[in-house]
Coordinates of C-alpha atoms in Angstrom, one line a residue:
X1 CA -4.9 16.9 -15.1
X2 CA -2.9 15.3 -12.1
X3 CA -2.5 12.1 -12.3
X4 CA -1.6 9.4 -9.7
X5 CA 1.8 9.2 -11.6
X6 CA 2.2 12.6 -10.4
X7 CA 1.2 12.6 -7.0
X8 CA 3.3 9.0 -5.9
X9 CA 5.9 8.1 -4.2
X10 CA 8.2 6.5 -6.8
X11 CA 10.9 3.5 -6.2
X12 CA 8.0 1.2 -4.8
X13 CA 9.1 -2.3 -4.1
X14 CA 7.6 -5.4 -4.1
X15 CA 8.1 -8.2 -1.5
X16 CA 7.8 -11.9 -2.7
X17 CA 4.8 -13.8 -1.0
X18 CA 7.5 -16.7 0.1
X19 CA 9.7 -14.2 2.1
X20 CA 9.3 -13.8 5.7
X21 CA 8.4 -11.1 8.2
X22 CA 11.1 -10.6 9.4
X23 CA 13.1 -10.4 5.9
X24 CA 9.6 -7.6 5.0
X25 CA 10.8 -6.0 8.0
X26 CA 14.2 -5.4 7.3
X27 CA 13.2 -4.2 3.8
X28 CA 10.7 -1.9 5.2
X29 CA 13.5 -0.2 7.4
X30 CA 16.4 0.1 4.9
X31 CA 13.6 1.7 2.4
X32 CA 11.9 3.8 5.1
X33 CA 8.2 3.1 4.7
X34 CA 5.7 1.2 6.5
X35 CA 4.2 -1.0 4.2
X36 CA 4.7 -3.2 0.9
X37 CA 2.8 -4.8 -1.7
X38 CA 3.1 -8.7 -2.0
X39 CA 3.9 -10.0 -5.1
X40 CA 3.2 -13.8 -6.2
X41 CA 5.0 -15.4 -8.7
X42 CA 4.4 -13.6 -11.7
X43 CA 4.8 -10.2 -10.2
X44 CA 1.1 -9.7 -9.8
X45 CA -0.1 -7.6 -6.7
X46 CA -1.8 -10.4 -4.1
X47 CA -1.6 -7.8 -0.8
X48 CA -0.3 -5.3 1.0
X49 CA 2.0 -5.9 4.0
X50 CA 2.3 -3.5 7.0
X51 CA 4.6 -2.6 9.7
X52 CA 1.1 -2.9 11.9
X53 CA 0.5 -6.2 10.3
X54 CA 3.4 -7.9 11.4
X55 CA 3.4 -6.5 15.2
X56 CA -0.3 -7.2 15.7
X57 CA -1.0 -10.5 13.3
X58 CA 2.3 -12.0 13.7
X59 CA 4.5 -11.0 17.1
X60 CA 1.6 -10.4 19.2
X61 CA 0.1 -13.6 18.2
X62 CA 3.1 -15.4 19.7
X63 CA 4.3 -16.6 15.9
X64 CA 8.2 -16.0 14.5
X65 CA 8.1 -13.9 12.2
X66 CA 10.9 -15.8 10.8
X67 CA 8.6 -18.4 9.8
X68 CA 5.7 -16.9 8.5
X69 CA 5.5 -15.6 5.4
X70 CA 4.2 -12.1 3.1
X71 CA 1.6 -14.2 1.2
X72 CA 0.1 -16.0 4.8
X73 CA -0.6 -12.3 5.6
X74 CA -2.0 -10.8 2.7
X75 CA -5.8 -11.1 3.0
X76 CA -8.9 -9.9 0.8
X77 CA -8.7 -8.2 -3.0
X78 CA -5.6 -6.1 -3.0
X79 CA -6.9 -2.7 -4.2
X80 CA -4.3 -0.2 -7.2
X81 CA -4.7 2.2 -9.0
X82 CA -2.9 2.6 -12.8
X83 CA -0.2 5.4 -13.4
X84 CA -2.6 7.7 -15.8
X85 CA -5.9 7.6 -13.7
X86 CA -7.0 11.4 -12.5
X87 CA -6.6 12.1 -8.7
X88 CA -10.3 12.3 -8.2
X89 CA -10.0 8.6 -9.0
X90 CA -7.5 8.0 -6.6
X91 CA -9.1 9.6 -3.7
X92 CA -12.5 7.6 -5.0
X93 CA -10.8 4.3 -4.8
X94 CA -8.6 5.2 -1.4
X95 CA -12.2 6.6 0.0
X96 CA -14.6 3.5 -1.0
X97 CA -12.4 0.7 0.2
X98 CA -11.1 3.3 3.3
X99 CA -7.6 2.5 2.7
X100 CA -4.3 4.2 3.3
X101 CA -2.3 2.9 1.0
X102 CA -2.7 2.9 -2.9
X103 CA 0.0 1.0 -5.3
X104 CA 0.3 2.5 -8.7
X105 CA 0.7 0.1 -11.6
X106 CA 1.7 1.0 -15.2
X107 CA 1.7 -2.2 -18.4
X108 CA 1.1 -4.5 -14.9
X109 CA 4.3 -3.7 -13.5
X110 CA 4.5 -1.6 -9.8
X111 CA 6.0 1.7 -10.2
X112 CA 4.8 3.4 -7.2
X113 CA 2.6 4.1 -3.9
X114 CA 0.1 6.4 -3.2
X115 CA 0.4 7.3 1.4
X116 CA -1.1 9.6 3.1
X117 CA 1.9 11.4 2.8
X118 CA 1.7 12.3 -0.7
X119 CA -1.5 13.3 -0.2
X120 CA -0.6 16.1 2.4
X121 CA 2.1 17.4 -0.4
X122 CA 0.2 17.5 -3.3
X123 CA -3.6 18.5 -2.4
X124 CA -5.5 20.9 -0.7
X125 CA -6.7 21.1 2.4
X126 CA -10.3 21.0 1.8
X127 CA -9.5 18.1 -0.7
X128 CA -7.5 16.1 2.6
X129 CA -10.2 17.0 4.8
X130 CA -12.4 15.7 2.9
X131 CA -10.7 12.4 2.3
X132 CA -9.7 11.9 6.0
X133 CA -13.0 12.3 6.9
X134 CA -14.2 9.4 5.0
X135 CA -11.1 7.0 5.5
X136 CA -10.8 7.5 9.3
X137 CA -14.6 8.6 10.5
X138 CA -16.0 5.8 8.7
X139 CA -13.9 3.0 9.1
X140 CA -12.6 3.5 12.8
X141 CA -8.9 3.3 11.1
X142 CA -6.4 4.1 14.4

């Protein structure tokens, strides 16, 4: 059975909810990916941060993204998967709630993400067909 474990992108990091967008930013480009999970206080997932987030709900709004922060952006129920679940389960859970981006959690700690990306590598291509066609067709997702 392939598990999300095996399928993620390992070396996932959280950004604070206090830290800026501009600070989420910088840590986006020194790690190379385009989006981050929020943590609050006790290193609980409360969102997910994007590269698309901060251009079009921060900068294009006119606000600094020196002054606003992860957590003002994070909105609704931040969706995860945990480490052991079967892939069918992740592509369920990415499908239902037509998101991109899935963090994996093992004993309530982050120990990776689930992109599109990983995807590609490690299923088929009826299996991505499939899950594109759901994600993108049904939610509009540019």
């Amino acid at each position: 059975m392939t598990t999300a474990a095996d399928i993620m992108h390992r070396g996932a990091q959280w950004i604070p909810a206090h830290e800026t967008l501009d600070r989420a930013a910088q840590l986006m480009r020194d790690l190379g990916v385009g989006a981050l999970p929020i943590s609050d206080s006790d290193e609980r997932l409360c969102g997910i941060l994007t590269d698309r987030d901060i251009v079009v709900g921060c900068v294009a709004m006119g606000h600094d993204p020196a002054r606003v922060t992860a957590g003002e952006m994070a909105q609704g129920t931040p969706r995860w998967i945990d480490a052991n679940a079967d892939v069918g389960e992740v592509l369920r859970e990415m499908q239902s709630h037509q998101i991109r981006r899935l963090p994996v959690i093992e004993n309530k700690r982050l120990v990776g993400m689930i992109s599109e990306a990983d995807l590609v590598r490690h299923l088929t291509g009826d299996q991505i067909a499939s899950w594109a066609g759901r994600v993108y067709a049904e939610s509009g997702a540019r």
